[in-house]
Short mmCIF file of N, CA and C in Angstrom, two decimals:
data_model
loop_
_atom_site.label_atom_id
_atom_site.label_comp_id
_atom_site.label_asym_id
_atom_site.label_seq_id
_atom_site.Cartn_x
_atom_site.Cartn_y
_atom_site.Cartn_z
N MET A 1 -5.13 -10.07 5.96
CA MET A 1 -5.86 -8.88 6.32
C MET A 1 -7.24 -8.94 5.67
N PRO A 2 -8.27 -8.65 6.41
CA PRO A 2 -9.61 -8.70 5.83
C PRO A 2 -9.85 -7.53 4.86
N PHE A 3 -10.70 -7.76 3.89
CA PHE A 3 -11.09 -6.70 2.96
C PHE A 3 -12.49 -6.98 2.44
N VAL A 4 -13.09 -5.97 1.88
CA VAL A 4 -14.41 -6.08 1.29
C VAL A 4 -14.23 -6.21 -0.22
N GLU A 5 -15.02 -7.07 -0.86
CA GLU A 5 -14.91 -7.24 -2.31
C GLU A 5 -15.03 -5.88 -3.00
N GLY A 6 -14.12 -5.62 -3.93
CA GLY A 6 -14.09 -4.35 -4.65
C GLY A 6 -13.19 -3.30 -4.01
N GLN A 7 -12.70 -3.59 -2.82
CA GLN A 7 -11.83 -2.66 -2.11
C GLN A 7 -10.41 -2.73 -2.66
N THR A 8 -9.73 -1.60 -2.70
CA THR A 8 -8.34 -1.60 -3.13
C THR A 8 -7.45 -2.03 -1.96
N VAL A 9 -6.21 -2.36 -2.28
CA VAL A 9 -5.24 -2.70 -1.24
C VAL A 9 -5.08 -1.51 -0.29
N ALA A 10 -5.01 -0.30 -0.82
CA ALA A 10 -4.87 0.89 0.03
C ALA A 10 -6.05 1.03 0.98
N ALA A 11 -7.25 0.84 0.48
CA ALA A 11 -8.44 0.95 1.33
C ALA A 11 -8.43 -0.12 2.42
N ALA A 12 -8.00 -1.32 2.08
CA ALA A 12 -7.91 -2.40 3.07
C ALA A 12 -6.87 -2.07 4.14
N LEU A 13 -5.73 -1.50 3.72
CA LEU A 13 -4.71 -1.11 4.69
C LEU A 13 -5.23 -0.03 5.63
N VAL A 14 -5.88 0.98 5.09
CA VAL A 14 -6.43 2.05 5.91
C VAL A 14 -7.51 1.51 6.85
N ALA A 15 -8.38 0.64 6.34
CA ALA A 15 -9.43 0.05 7.18
C ALA A 15 -8.83 -0.77 8.33
N ALA A 16 -7.63 -1.32 8.10
CA ALA A 16 -6.95 -2.10 9.13
C ALA A 16 -6.13 -1.22 10.08
N GLY A 17 -6.20 0.11 9.87
CA GLY A 17 -5.51 1.02 10.77
C GLY A 17 -4.14 1.47 10.31
N ARG A 18 -3.74 1.08 9.11
CA ARG A 18 -2.42 1.47 8.58
C ARG A 18 -2.58 2.71 7.70
N VAL A 19 -2.26 3.88 8.20
CA VAL A 19 -2.40 5.09 7.40
C VAL A 19 -1.10 5.46 6.70
N ALA A 20 0.02 4.92 7.15
CA ALA A 20 1.32 5.11 6.49
C ALA A 20 2.00 3.76 6.44
N TRP A 21 2.57 3.43 5.27
CA TRP A 21 3.22 2.11 5.16
C TRP A 21 4.55 2.16 4.44
N ARG A 22 5.06 3.33 4.22
CA ARG A 22 6.43 3.47 3.72
C ARG A 22 6.93 4.84 4.14
N THR A 23 8.22 5.07 3.99
CA THR A 23 8.80 6.39 4.28
C THR A 23 9.60 6.85 3.07
N THR A 24 9.77 8.16 2.97
CA THR A 24 10.56 8.70 1.87
C THR A 24 12.03 8.39 2.11
N ARG A 25 12.79 8.28 1.03
CA ARG A 25 14.22 8.01 1.15
C ARG A 25 14.94 9.16 1.82
N VAL A 26 14.58 10.37 1.46
CA VAL A 26 15.18 11.56 2.06
C VAL A 26 14.23 12.06 3.14
N GLY A 27 14.71 12.13 4.35
CA GLY A 27 13.90 12.63 5.45
C GLY A 27 13.05 11.61 6.17
N ARG A 28 12.91 10.40 5.60
CA ARG A 28 12.15 9.31 6.23
C ARG A 28 10.74 9.76 6.65
N ARG A 29 10.10 10.56 5.79
CA ARG A 29 8.74 11.04 6.08
C ARG A 29 7.73 9.94 5.76
N PRO A 30 6.72 9.77 6.61
CA PRO A 30 5.74 8.70 6.39
C PRO A 30 4.87 8.97 5.17
N ARG A 31 4.53 7.89 4.46
CA ARG A 31 3.67 7.97 3.29
C ARG A 31 2.68 6.81 3.30
N GLY A 32 1.53 7.06 2.73
CA GLY A 32 0.49 6.05 2.56
C GLY A 32 -0.35 6.47 1.37
N VAL A 33 -1.65 6.31 1.45
CA VAL A 33 -2.50 6.75 0.35
C VAL A 33 -2.67 8.27 0.46
N PHE A 34 -2.50 8.97 -0.65
CA PHE A 34 -2.65 10.43 -0.67
C PHE A 34 -3.71 10.84 -1.69
N CYS A 35 -3.42 10.61 -2.97
CA CYS A 35 -4.36 11.06 -4.00
C CYS A 35 -5.47 10.04 -4.25
N GLY A 36 -5.16 8.77 -4.09
CA GLY A 36 -6.15 7.73 -4.30
C GLY A 36 -6.49 7.43 -5.75
N ILE A 37 -5.76 8.05 -6.70
CA ILE A 37 -6.04 7.82 -8.12
C ILE A 37 -4.79 7.43 -8.91
N GLY A 38 -3.71 7.09 -8.21
CA GLY A 38 -2.51 6.58 -8.89
C GLY A 38 -1.55 7.62 -9.42
N VAL A 39 -1.76 8.88 -9.12
CA VAL A 39 -0.91 9.94 -9.65
C VAL A 39 0.33 10.19 -8.80
N CYS A 40 0.19 10.15 -7.48
CA CYS A 40 1.28 10.61 -6.60
C CYS A 40 2.32 9.54 -6.27
N PHE A 41 2.01 8.28 -6.41
CA PHE A 41 2.92 7.16 -6.11
C PHE A 41 3.32 7.09 -4.64
N ASP A 42 2.58 7.71 -3.74
CA ASP A 42 2.91 7.64 -2.31
C ASP A 42 2.53 6.30 -1.70
N CYS A 43 1.67 5.53 -2.34
CA CYS A 43 1.12 4.31 -1.74
C CYS A 43 1.78 3.03 -2.24
N LEU A 44 3.02 3.10 -2.69
CA LEU A 44 3.68 1.93 -3.27
C LEU A 44 3.83 0.78 -2.28
N VAL A 45 3.56 -0.42 -2.77
CA VAL A 45 3.72 -1.65 -2.00
C VAL A 45 4.31 -2.72 -2.92
N THR A 46 4.73 -3.82 -2.33
CA THR A 46 5.15 -4.99 -3.09
C THR A 46 4.03 -6.02 -3.00
N VAL A 47 3.57 -6.51 -4.15
CA VAL A 47 2.47 -7.47 -4.19
C VAL A 47 2.94 -8.72 -4.90
N ASP A 48 2.91 -9.84 -4.18
CA ASP A 48 3.34 -11.13 -4.73
C ASP A 48 4.72 -11.03 -5.38
N GLY A 49 5.61 -10.27 -4.74
CA GLY A 49 6.98 -10.13 -5.22
C GLY A 49 7.20 -9.03 -6.24
N ALA A 50 6.15 -8.43 -6.76
CA ALA A 50 6.27 -7.35 -7.74
C ALA A 50 6.32 -6.01 -7.01
N ARG A 51 7.48 -5.38 -7.05
CA ARG A 51 7.67 -4.12 -6.32
C ARG A 51 7.03 -2.95 -7.07
N GLY A 52 6.80 -1.86 -6.33
CA GLY A 52 6.34 -0.62 -6.93
C GLY A 52 4.90 -0.62 -7.41
N GLN A 53 4.05 -1.40 -6.78
CA GLN A 53 2.63 -1.45 -7.15
C GLN A 53 1.88 -0.34 -6.41
N ARG A 54 1.02 0.37 -7.10
CA ARG A 54 0.23 1.43 -6.48
C ARG A 54 -0.98 0.80 -5.78
N ALA A 55 -0.95 0.84 -4.45
CA ALA A 55 -1.99 0.21 -3.64
C ALA A 55 -3.37 0.82 -3.87
N CYS A 56 -3.41 2.08 -4.27
CA CYS A 56 -4.70 2.74 -4.47
C CYS A 56 -5.41 2.28 -5.74
N LEU A 57 -4.68 1.64 -6.65
CA LEU A 57 -5.28 1.17 -7.91
C LEU A 57 -5.49 -0.33 -7.94
N LEU A 58 -4.86 -1.05 -7.04
CA LEU A 58 -4.83 -2.50 -7.09
C LEU A 58 -5.98 -3.10 -6.27
N PRO A 59 -6.89 -3.82 -6.91
CA PRO A 59 -7.97 -4.46 -6.16
C PRO A 59 -7.42 -5.54 -5.23
N ALA A 60 -7.90 -5.56 -4.00
CA ALA A 60 -7.51 -6.61 -3.06
C ALA A 60 -8.16 -7.92 -3.51
N ARG A 61 -7.41 -9.01 -3.36
CA ARG A 61 -7.95 -10.32 -3.72
C ARG A 61 -7.44 -11.36 -2.73
N PRO A 62 -8.18 -12.43 -2.54
CA PRO A 62 -7.77 -13.47 -1.59
C PRO A 62 -6.41 -14.06 -1.98
N GLY A 63 -5.59 -14.30 -0.98
CA GLY A 63 -4.32 -14.99 -1.19
C GLY A 63 -3.16 -14.13 -1.63
N MET A 64 -3.39 -12.85 -1.89
CA MET A 64 -2.27 -12.02 -2.32
C MET A 64 -1.37 -11.70 -1.13
N THR A 65 -0.07 -11.59 -1.41
CA THR A 65 0.90 -11.23 -0.38
C THR A 65 1.31 -9.79 -0.61
N VAL A 66 1.00 -8.93 0.35
CA VAL A 66 1.32 -7.51 0.26
C VAL A 66 2.39 -7.21 1.30
N THR A 67 3.49 -6.64 0.84
CA THR A 67 4.57 -6.24 1.73
C THR A 67 4.75 -4.74 1.62
N THR A 68 4.79 -4.07 2.76
CA THR A 68 5.01 -2.63 2.76
C THR A 68 6.48 -2.36 3.01
N ARG A 69 6.92 -1.16 2.75
CA ARG A 69 8.32 -0.82 3.01
C ARG A 69 8.61 -0.87 4.50
N GLU A 70 7.61 -0.65 5.33
CA GLU A 70 7.81 -0.83 6.77
C GLU A 70 8.05 -2.30 7.09
N ASP A 71 7.33 -3.19 6.41
CA ASP A 71 7.47 -4.63 6.67
C ASP A 71 8.85 -5.14 6.29
N ASP A 72 9.35 -4.71 5.12
CA ASP A 72 10.64 -5.24 4.67
C ASP A 72 11.80 -4.32 5.00
N ASP A 73 11.53 -3.17 5.62
CA ASP A 73 12.55 -2.26 6.15
C ASP A 73 13.57 -1.84 5.10
N GLU A 74 13.11 -1.45 3.93
CA GLU A 74 14.01 -0.99 2.88
C GLU A 74 14.30 0.47 3.02
#
């Protein structure tokens, strides 16, 4: 996925048209970036195998593997 240097993973996902990339366990409600400052934990992704990373705080970098809960269907 393309990104601009200095952009977070969340910003890159939104720029690519992904506004929601996981769902809540109860109710399966869509979630993506909400607060943008790491407080709400709505933007969790798996990065290079490390689960529970806050996409709004994580700088995008070349070669990283980002998996969303939609991608791995958890």
